[in-house]
């Protein structure tokens, strides 16, 4: 359950977990103490889950169909996002189905034994066969899992299984942790408000997307924003706000000595205005691009946007340039997992060292930078209107994950991912984000395999290997997930 060492997301997750155990009421008068013992196991599960996520609704031990209907109603009323079903012993599938049919949320079956194994000698030395059966039933969690799986399959309920031990099983509880983390991210995406400011970069066909498909796969809300609104907010920035933001720039960035003060001031004004824009629309992410040609106020707003967008990205509000809506969704996913999520694309390849160089102009996720992010002046923004200052950073050396939200042929979205390493070495000092990446299948093979799935030319990069979490998120969102390496 290692957590990545980066800035906490400013976004609060209101995700809720439902929990219930199952048993058979016929057993309780036959085997005194069995019910209490199983309820104790369920309490242990609740305690362990609460250490992962604090908001849990425990319906207790469901052992009749009446209780099943009550539990389903409670989960539906409380609007839980995910249900953990702890199979404590044999139970009828009729006590399970009403719960999940009412709740209509993903279900995780916990097939957890109380110990690593039954103590056979102690068990067989028991003189009372009734007590022996009661002891056996306390270890009988695997018995009804096939029955439940059979019923779920036949009625069309998706479920996922975790088989292991109640205690001293790191692999099992790490799996639980990852499902909870994936559910948190699904919840964040479902309530995220994404701003789209400006328009697409003309002719960049791969990044065009159907906004309704974004709603269909992730939920949330998309707010279409005029650049004039940002330009108008820039006019309201006070001298004190400007000075405070300049101070923040010098504290946060390694501002190079050749950066003109007038360009830094323009960037500071835009940064303050961006914060106000985000607050006004309650944005959790944003994609932007605008030429601004012929309107000096709009051009100046867009040309001075990079530092402010980098600050927003670092505090959990990722911003993607070139109006890359699909990619800002990928960045938001990565950031919500605590991995960062910086805007990137192929730069070049180094065949001598078997490395892919990747980066991008514009905002970077400075919270995952190797060292302090530099600010450099640029006389021209290549392929774009304007000039000004930009950020130059390298992603922290160590394990990384790449993620792309890709369009599928015929419609729909998929998640494309790869794991690799950010490695030290020379990078291009051109005022852009730029990193060197190694992949376990080699640079040449990685590029061919990644491109074969037809993603847009941008992707999100975050620190750590988190493909197993993203794969779980895909299952929760009913999205295809492809792992290249």
mmCIF file with all atom_site columns, N, CA and C in Angstrom, residues 374-430:
data_model
loop_
_atom_site.group_PDB
_atom_site.id
_atom_site.type_symbol
_atom_site.label_atom_id
_atom_site.label_alt_id
_atom_site.label_comp_id
_atom_site.label_asym_id
_atom_site.label_entity_id
_atom_site.label_seq_id
_atom_site.pdbx_PDB_ins_code
_atom_site.Cartn_x
_atom_site.Cartn_y
_atom_site.Cartn_z
_atom_site.occupancy
_atom_site.B_iso_or_equiv
_atom_site.pdbx_formal_charge
_atom_site.auth_seq_id
_atom_site.auth_comp_id
_atom_site.auth_asym_id
_atom_site.auth_atom_id
_atom_site.pdbx_PDB_model_num
ATOM 1   N N  . UNK A 1 374 ? 12.560  25.024 -14.251 1.00 0.00 ? 374 UNK A N  1
ATOM 2   C CA . UNK A 1 374 ? 13.131  26.286 -14.739 1.00 0.00 ? 374 UNK A CA 1
ATOM 3   C C  . UNK A 1 374 ? 12.092  27.059 -15.539 1.00 0.00 ? 374 UNK A C  1
ATOM 4   N N  . UNK A 1 375 ? 12.210  28.381 -15.512 1.00 0.00 ? 375 UNK A N  1
ATOM 5   C CA . UNK A 1 375 ? 11.411  29.259 -16.359 1.00 0.00 ? 375 UNK A CA 1
ATOM 6   C C  . UNK A 1 375 ? 12.365  29.961 -17.311 1.00 0.00 ? 375 UNK A C  1
ATOM 7   N N  . UNK A 1 376 ? 12.106  29.796 -18.613 1.00 0.00 ? 376 UNK A N  1
ATOM 8   C CA . UNK A 1 376 ? 12.976  30.375 -19.630 1.00 0.00 ? 376 UNK A CA 1
ATOM 9   C C  . UNK A 1 376 ? 12.169  31.268 -20.577 1.00 0.00 ? 376 UNK A C  1
ATOM 10  N N  . UNK A 1 377 ? 12.813  32.305 -21.124 1.00 0.00 ? 377 UNK A N  1
ATOM 11  C CA . UNK A 1 377 ? 12.139  33.142 -22.126 1.00 0.00 ? 377 UNK A CA 1
ATOM 12  C C  . UNK A 1 377 ? 12.229  32.508 -23.506 1.00 0.00 ? 377 UNK A C  1
ATOM 13  N N  . UNK A 1 378 ? 11.167  32.661 -24.298 1.00 0.00 ? 378 UNK A N  1
ATOM 14  C CA . UNK A 1 378 ? 11.147  32.181 -25.674 1.00 0.00 ? 378 UNK A CA 1
ATOM 15  C C  . UNK A 1 378 ? 10.784  33.347 -26.594 1.00 0.00 ? 378 UNK A C  1
ATOM 16  N N  . UNK A 1 379 ? 11.520  33.451 -27.697 1.00 0.00 ? 379 UNK A N  1
ATOM 17  C CA . UNK A 1 379 ? 11.234  34.510 -28.660 1.00 0.00 ? 379 UNK A CA 1
ATOM 18  C C  . UNK A 1 379 ? 10.065  34.136 -29.578 1.00 0.00 ? 379 UNK A C  1
ATOM 19  N N  . UNK A 1 380 ? 9.764   32.826 -29.633 1.00 0.00 ? 380 UNK A N  1
ATOM 20  C CA . UNK A 1 380 ? 8.656   32.365 -30.458 1.00 0.00 ? 380 UNK A CA 1
ATOM 21  C C  . UNK A 1 380 ? 8.100   31.074 -29.857 1.00 0.00 ? 380 UNK A C  1
ATOM 22  N N  . UNK A 1 381 ? 6.790   30.914 -29.901 1.00 0.00 ? 381 UNK A N  1
ATOM 23  C CA . UNK A 1 381 ? 6.167   29.638 -29.546 1.00 0.00 ? 381 UNK A CA 1
ATOM 24  C C  . UNK A 1 381 ? 6.009   28.859 -30.841 1.00 0.00 ? 381 UNK A C  1
ATOM 25  N N  . UNK A 1 382 ? 6.781   27.795 -31.021 1.00 0.00 ? 382 UNK A N  1
ATOM 26  C CA . UNK A 1 382 ? 6.810   27.132 -32.319 1.00 0.00 ? 382 UNK A CA 1
ATOM 27  C C  . UNK A 1 382 ? 5.421   26.601 -32.700 1.00 0.00 ? 382 UNK A C  1
ATOM 28  N N  . UNK A 1 383 ? 5.007   26.996 -33.906 1.00 0.00 ? 383 UNK A N  1
ATOM 29  C CA . UNK A 1 383 ? 3.711   26.566 -34.426 1.00 0.00 ? 383 UNK A CA 1
ATOM 30  C C  . UNK A 1 383 ? 2.534   27.311 -33.840 1.00 0.00 ? 383 UNK A C  1
ATOM 31  N N  . UNK A 1 384 ? 2.814   28.324 -33.010 1.00 0.00 ? 384 UNK A N  1
ATOM 32  C CA . UNK A 1 384 ? 1.726   29.049 -32.341 1.00 0.00 ? 384 UNK A CA 1
ATOM 33  C C  . UNK A 1 384 ? 1.990   30.549 -32.412 1.00 0.00 ? 384 UNK A C  1
ATOM 34  N N  . UNK A 1 385 ? 0.979   31.315 -32.061 1.00 0.00 ? 385 UNK A N  1
ATOM 35  C CA . UNK A 1 385 ? 1.106   32.764 -32.045 1.00 0.00 ? 385 UNK A CA 1
ATOM 36  C C  . UNK A 1 385 ? 1.747   33.200 -30.733 1.00 0.00 ? 385 UNK A C  1
ATOM 37  N N  . UNK A 1 386 ? 2.632   34.191 -30.794 1.00 0.00 ? 386 UNK A N  1
ATOM 38  C CA . UNK A 1 386 ? 3.120   34.833 -29.582 1.00 0.00 ? 386 UNK A CA 1
ATOM 39  C C  . UNK A 1 386 ? 4.497   34.403 -29.142 1.00 0.00 ? 386 UNK A C  1
ATOM 40  N N  . UNK A 1 387 ? 4.959   35.028 -28.061 1.00 0.00 ? 387 UNK A N  1
ATOM 41  C CA . UNK A 1 387 ? 6.238   34.758 -27.420 1.00 0.00 ? 387 UNK A CA 1
ATOM 42  C C  . UNK A 1 387 ? 6.047   34.995 -25.935 1.00 0.00 ? 387 UNK A C  1
ATOM 43  N N  . UNK A 1 388 ? 7.085   34.711 -25.138 1.00 0.00 ? 388 UNK A N  1
ATOM 44  C CA . UNK A 1 388 ? 6.972   34.956 -23.704 1.00 0.00 ? 388 UNK A CA 1
ATOM 45  C C  . UNK A 1 388 ? 7.855   34.023 -22.907 1.00 0.00 ? 388 UNK A C  1
ATOM 46  N N  . UNK A 1 389 ? 7.336   33.464 -21.826 1.00 0.00 ? 389 UNK A N  1
ATOM 47  C CA . UNK A 1 389 ? 8.120   32.589 -20.966 1.00 0.00 ? 389 UNK A CA 1
ATOM 48  C C  . UNK A 1 389 ? 7.457   31.223 -20.879 1.00 0.00 ? 389 UNK A C  1
ATOM 49  N N  . UNK A 1 390 ? 8.290   30.213 -20.635 1.00 0.00 ? 390 UNK A N  1
ATOM 50  C CA . UNK A 1 390 ? 7.789   28.847 -20.584 1.00 0.00 ? 390 UNK A CA 1
ATOM 51  C C  . UNK A 1 390 ? 8.553   28.065 -19.530 1.00 0.00 ? 390 UNK A C  1
ATOM 52  N N  . UNK A 1 391 ? 8.047   26.866 -19.230 1.00 0.00 ? 391 UNK A N  1
ATOM 53  C CA . UNK A 1 391 ? 8.667   26.037 -18.194 1.00 0.00 ? 391 UNK A CA 1
ATOM 54  C C  . UNK A 1 391 ? 9.513   24.945 -18.833 1.00 0.00 ? 391 UNK A C  1
ATOM 55  N N  . UNK A 1 392 ? 10.608  24.601 -18.152 1.00 0.00 ? 392 UNK A N  1
ATOM 56  C CA . UNK A 1 392 ? 11.486  23.520 -18.591 1.00 0.00 ? 392 UNK A CA 1
ATOM 57  C C  . UNK A 1 392 ? 11.693  22.578 -17.413 1.00 0.00 ? 392 UNK A C  1
ATOM 58  N N  . UNK A 1 393 ? 11.262  21.332 -17.560 1.00 0.00 ? 393 UNK A N  1
ATOM 59  C CA . UNK A 1 393 ? 11.359  20.385 -16.454 1.00 0.00 ? 393 UNK A CA 1
ATOM 60  C C  . UNK A 1 393 ? 11.585  18.983 -16.994 1.00 0.00 ? 393 UNK A C  1
ATOM 61  N N  . UNK A 1 394 ? 12.081  18.131 -16.121 1.00 0.00 ? 394 UNK A N  1
ATOM 62  C CA . UNK A 1 394 ? 12.259  16.719 -16.414 1.00 0.00 ? 394 UNK A CA 1
ATOM 63  C C  . UNK A 1 394 ? 11.498  15.940 -15.352 1.00 0.00 ? 394 UNK A C  1
ATOM 64  N N  . UNK A 1 395 ? 10.742  14.927 -15.770 1.00 0.00 ? 395 UNK A N  1
ATOM 65  C CA . UNK A 1 395 ? 9.990   14.106 -14.815 1.00 0.00 ? 395 UNK A CA 1
ATOM 66  C C  . UNK A 1 395 ? 10.965  13.351 -13.910 1.00 0.00 ? 395 UNK A C  1
ATOM 67  N N  . UNK A 1 396 ? 10.605  13.225 -12.636 1.00 0.00 ? 396 UNK A N  1
ATOM 68  C CA . UNK A 1 396 ? 11.453  12.551 -11.655 1.00 0.00 ? 396 UNK A CA 1
ATOM 69  C C  . UNK A 1 396 ? 11.981  11.227 -12.183 1.00 0.00 ? 396 UNK A C  1
ATOM 70  N N  . UNK A 1 397 ? 13.263  11.007 -11.967 1.00 0.00 ? 397 UNK A N  1
ATOM 71  C CA . UNK A 1 397 ? 13.864  9.733  -12.357 1.00 0.00 ? 397 UNK A CA 1
ATOM 72  C C  . UNK A 1 397 ? 13.261  8.598  -11.542 1.00 0.00 ? 397 UNK A C  1
ATOM 73  N N  . UNK A 1 398 ? 12.982  7.491  -12.222 1.00 0.00 ? 398 UNK A N  1
ATOM 74  C CA . UNK A 1 398 ? 12.382  6.342  -11.560 1.00 0.00 ? 398 UNK A CA 1
ATOM 75  C C  . UNK A 1 398 ? 11.225  5.806  -12.375 1.00 0.00 ? 398 UNK A C  1
ATOM 76  N N  . UNK A 1 399 ? 10.421  4.914  -11.792 1.00 0.00 ? 399 UNK A N  1
ATOM 77  C CA . UNK A 1 399 ? 9.317   4.303  -12.529 1.00 0.00 ? 399 UNK A CA 1
ATOM 78  C C  . UNK A 1 399 ? 8.250   5.316  -12.940 1.00 0.00 ? 399 UNK A C  1
ATOM 79  N N  . UNK A 1 400 ? 7.720   5.137  -14.154 1.00 0.00 ? 400 UNK A N  1
ATOM 80  C CA . UNK A 1 400 ? 6.658   6.012  -14.659 1.00 0.00 ? 400 UNK A CA 1
ATOM 81  C C  . UNK A 1 400 ? 5.601   5.164  -15.357 1.00 0.00 ? 400 UNK A C  1
ATOM 82  N N  . UNK A 1 401 ? 4.416   5.741  -15.480 1.00 0.00 ? 401 UNK A N  1
ATOM 83  C CA . UNK A 1 401 ? 3.328   5.140  -16.249 1.00 0.00 ? 401 UNK A CA 1
ATOM 84  C C  . UNK A 1 401 ? 2.823   6.159  -17.256 1.00 0.00 ? 401 UNK A C  1
ATOM 85  N N  . UNK A 1 402 ? 2.617   5.718  -18.490 1.00 0.00 ? 402 UNK A N  1
ATOM 86  C CA . UNK A 1 402 ? 2.014   6.552  -19.527 1.00 0.00 ? 402 UNK A CA 1
ATOM 87  C C  . UNK A 1 402 ? 0.563   6.133  -19.712 1.00 0.00 ? 402 UNK A C  1
ATOM 88  N N  . UNK A 1 403 ? -0.309  7.107  -19.908 1.00 0.00 ? 403 UNK A N  1
ATOM 89  C CA . UNK A 1 403 ? -1.733  6.819  -20.110 1.00 0.00 ? 403 UNK A CA 1
ATOM 90  C C  . UNK A 1 403 ? -2.290  7.683  -21.221 1.00 0.00 ? 403 UNK A C  1
ATOM 91  N N  . UNK A 1 404 ? -3.049  7.063  -22.106 1.00 0.00 ? 404 UNK A N  1
ATOM 92  C CA . UNK A 1 404 ? -3.761  7.788  -23.160 1.00 0.00 ? 404 UNK A CA 1
ATOM 93  C C  . UNK A 1 404 ? -5.222  7.365  -23.151 1.00 0.00 ? 404 UNK A C  1
ATOM 94  N N  . UNK A 1 405 ? -6.117  8.337  -23.225 1.00 0.00 ? 405 UNK A N  1
ATOM 95  C CA . UNK A 1 405 ? -7.527  8.055  -23.495 1.00 0.00 ? 405 UNK A CA 1
ATOM 96  C C  . UNK A 1 405 ? -7.674  8.096  -25.013 1.00 0.00 ? 405 UNK A C  1
ATOM 97  N N  . UNK A 1 406 ? -7.882  6.940  -25.618 1.00 0.00 ? 406 UNK A N  1
ATOM 98  C CA . UNK A 1 406 ? -7.837  6.826  -27.073 1.00 0.00 ? 406 UNK A CA 1
ATOM 99  C C  . UNK A 1 406 ? -9.211  6.541  -27.657 1.00 0.00 ? 406 UNK A C  1
ATOM 100 N N  . UNK A 1 407 ? -9.432  7.105  -28.849 1.00 0.00 ? 407 UNK A N  1
ATOM 101 C CA . UNK A 1 407 ? -10.663 6.829  -29.603 1.00 0.00 ? 407 UNK A CA 1
ATOM 102 C C  . UNK A 1 407 ? -10.546 5.453  -30.272 1.00 0.00 ? 407 UNK A C  1
ATOM 103 N N  . UNK A 1 408 ? -11.623 4.665  -30.204 1.00 0.00 ? 408 UNK A N  1
ATOM 104 C CA . UNK A 1 408 ? -11.635 3.372  -30.886 1.00 0.00 ? 408 UNK A CA 1
ATOM 105 C C  . UNK A 1 408 ? -12.309 3.517  -32.245 1.00 0.00 ? 408 UNK A C  1
ATOM 106 N N  . UNK A 1 409 ? -11.858 2.705  -33.182 1.00 0.00 ? 409 UNK A N  1
ATOM 107 C CA . UNK A 1 409 ? -12.491 2.714  -34.494 1.00 0.00 ? 409 UNK A CA 1
ATOM 108 C C  . UNK A 1 409 ? -13.960 2.310  -34.343 1.00 0.00 ? 409 UNK A C  1
ATOM 109 N N  . UNK A 1 410 ? -14.827 3.096  -34.913 1.00 0.00 ? 410 UNK A N  1
ATOM 110 C CA . UNK A 1 410 ? -16.244 2.805  -34.814 1.00 0.00 ? 410 UNK A CA 1
ATOM 111 C C  . UNK A 1 410 ? -16.911 3.478  -33.630 1.00 0.00 ? 410 UNK A C  1
ATOM 112 N N  . UNK A 1 411 ? -16.129 4.191  -32.807 1.00 0.00 ? 411 UNK A N  1
ATOM 113 C CA . UNK A 1 411 ? -16.707 4.917  -31.673 1.00 0.00 ? 411 UNK A CA 1
ATOM 114 C C  . UNK A 1 411 ? -16.307 4.349  -30.340 1.00 0.00 ? 411 UNK A C  1
ATOM 115 N N  . UNK A 1 412 ? -16.458 5.126  -29.316 1.00 0.00 ? 412 UNK A N  1
ATOM 116 C CA . UNK A 1 412 ? -16.098 4.700  -27.972 1.00 0.00 ? 412 UNK A CA 1
ATOM 117 C C  . UNK A 1 412 ? -14.652 5.015  -27.635 1.00 0.00 ? 412 UNK A C  1
ATOM 118 N N  . UNK A 1 413 ? -14.325 4.897  -26.350 1.00 0.00 ? 413 UNK A N  1
ATOM 119 C CA . UNK A 1 413 ? -13.003 5.227  -25.836 1.00 0.00 ? 413 UNK A CA 1
ATOM 120 C C  . UNK A 1 413 ? -12.362 4.009  -25.187 1.00 0.00 ? 413 UNK A C  1
ATOM 121 N N  . UNK A 1 414 ? -11.044 4.011  -25.122 1.00 0.00 ? 414 UNK A N  1
ATOM 122 C CA . UNK A 1 414 ? -10.293 2.976  -24.431 1.00 0.00 ? 414 UNK A CA 1
ATOM 123 C C  . UNK A 1 414 ? -9.155  3.628  -23.663 1.00 0.00 ? 414 UNK A C  1
ATOM 124 N N  . UNK A 1 415 ? -8.574  2.892  -22.734 1.00 0.00 ? 415 UNK A N  1
ATOM 125 C CA . UNK A 1 415 ? -7.409  3.353  -21.979 1.00 0.00 ? 415 UNK A CA 1
ATOM 126 C C  . UNK A 1 415 ? -6.190  2.579  -22.468 1.00 0.00 ? 415 UNK A C  1
ATOM 127 N N  . UNK A 1 416 ? -5.183  3.311  -22.924 1.00 0.00 ? 416 UNK A N  1
ATOM 128 C CA . UNK A 1 416 ? -3.941  2.718  -23.391 1.00 0.00 ? 416 UNK A CA 1
ATOM 129 C C  . UNK A 1 416 ? -2.845  3.111  -22.412 1.00 0.00 ? 416 UNK A C  1
ATOM 130 N N  . UNK A 1 417 ? -2.075  2.126  -21.934 1.00 0.00 ? 417 UNK A N  1
ATOM 131 C CA . UNK A 1 417 ? -1.061  2.448  -20.925 1.00 0.00 ? 417 UNK A CA 1
ATOM 132 C C  . UNK A 1 417 ? 0.219   1.667  -21.151 1.00 0.00 ? 417 UNK A C  1
ATOM 133 N N  . UNK A 1 418 ? 1.275   2.171  -20.546 1.00 0.00 ? 418 UNK A N  1
ATOM 134 C CA . UNK A 1 418 ? 2.584   1.523  -20.592 1.00 0.00 ? 418 UNK A CA 1
ATOM 135 C C  . UNK A 1 418 ? 3.362   1.917  -19.357 1.00 0.00 ? 418 UNK A C  1
ATOM 136 N N  . UNK A 1 419 ? 4.230   1.017  -18.898 1.00 0.00 ? 419 UNK A N  1
ATOM 137 C CA . UNK A 1 419 ? 5.107   1.310  -17.774 1.00 0.00 ? 419 UNK A CA 1
ATOM 138 C C  . UNK A 1 419 ? 6.547   1.348  -18.256 1.00 0.00 ? 419 UNK A C  1
ATOM 139 N N  . UNK A 1 420 ? 7.324   2.270  -17.719 1.00 0.00 ? 420 UNK A N  1
ATOM 140 C CA . UNK A 1 420 ? 8.720   2.410  -18.085 1.00 0.00 ? 420 UNK A CA 1
ATOM 141 C C  . UNK A 1 420 ? 9.491   3.093  -16.975 1.00 0.00 ? 420 UNK A C  1
ATOM 142 N N  . UNK A 1 421 ? 10.624  3.695  -17.331 1.00 0.00 ? 421 UNK A N  1
ATOM 143 C CA . UNK A 1 421 ? 11.482  4.380  -16.366 1.00 0.00 ? 421 UNK A CA 1
ATOM 144 C C  . UNK A 1 421 ? 11.893  5.734  -16.932 1.00 0.00 ? 421 UNK A C  1
ATOM 145 N N  . UNK A 1 422 ? 11.838  6.762  -16.094 1.00 0.00 ? 422 UNK A N  1
ATOM 146 C CA . UNK A 1 422 ? 12.436  8.046  -16.426 1.00 0.00 ? 422 UNK A CA 1
ATOM 147 C C  . UNK A 1 422 ? 13.890  7.983  -15.979 1.00 0.00 ? 422 UNK A C  1
ATOM 148 N N  . UNK A 1 423 ? 14.811  8.206  -16.914 1.00 0.00 ? 423 UNK A N  1
ATOM 149 C CA . UNK A 1 423 ? 16.231  8.012  -16.608 1.00 0.00 ? 423 UNK A CA 1
ATOM 150 C C  . UNK A 1 423 ? 16.996  9.314  -16.777 1.00 0.00 ? 423 UNK A C  1
ATOM 151 N N  . UNK A 1 424 ? 18.096  9.397  -16.054 1.00 0.00 ? 424 UNK A N  1
ATOM 152 C CA . UNK A 1 424 ? 18.937  10.594 -16.098 1.00 0.00 ? 424 UNK A CA 1
ATOM 153 C C  . UNK A 1 424 ? 19.686  10.665 -17.420 1.00 0.00 ? 424 UNK A C  1
ATOM 154 N N  . UNK A 1 425 ? 20.117  11.877 -17.764 1.00 0.00 ? 425 UNK A N  1
ATOM 155 C CA . UNK A 1 425 ? 20.887  12.069 -18.980 1.00 0.00 ? 425 UNK A CA 1
ATOM 156 C C  . UNK A 1 425 ? 20.590  13.428 -19.584 1.00 0.00 ? 425 UNK A C  1
ATOM 157 N N  . UNK A 1 426 ? 21.274  13.771 -20.660 1.00 0.00 ? 426 UNK A N  1
ATOM 158 C CA . UNK A 1 426 ? 21.084  15.086 -21.278 1.00 0.00 ? 426 UNK A CA 1
ATOM 159 C C  . UNK A 1 426 ? 19.707  15.229 -21.914 1.00 0.00 ? 426 UNK A C  1
ATOM 160 N N  . UNK A 1 427 ? 19.120  16.422 -21.773 1.00 0.00 ? 427 UNK A N  1
ATOM 161 C CA . UNK A 1 427 ? 17.848  16.744 -22.415 1.00 0.00 ? 427 UNK A CA 1
ATOM 162 C C  . UNK A 1 427 ? 18.005  18.050 -23.174 1.00 0.00 ? 427 UNK A C  1
ATOM 163 N N  . UNK A 1 428 ? 17.024  18.356 -23.995 1.00 0.00 ? 428 UNK A N  1
ATOM 164 C CA . UNK A 1 428 ? 17.071  19.577 -24.805 1.00 0.00 ? 428 UNK A CA 1
ATOM 165 C C  . UNK A 1 428 ? 16.651  20.773 -23.958 1.00 0.00 ? 428 UNK A C  1
ATOM 166 N N  . UNK A 1 429 ? 17.508  21.749 -23.848 1.00 0.00 ? 429 UNK A N  1
ATOM 167 C CA . UNK A 1 429 ? 17.240  22.933 -23.018 1.00 0.00 ? 429 UNK A CA 1
ATOM 168 C C  . UNK A 1 429 ? 16.580  24.009 -23.866 1.00 0.00 ? 429 UNK A C  1
ATOM 169 N N  . UNK A 1 430 ? 15.308  23.769 -24.188 1.00 0.00 ? 430 UNK A N  1
ATOM 170 C CA . UNK A 1 430 ? 14.585  24.642 -25.121 1.00 0.00 ? 430 UNK A CA 1
ATOM 171 C C  . UNK A 1 430 ? 13.347  25.269 -24.473 1.00 0.00 ? 430 UNK A C  1
#
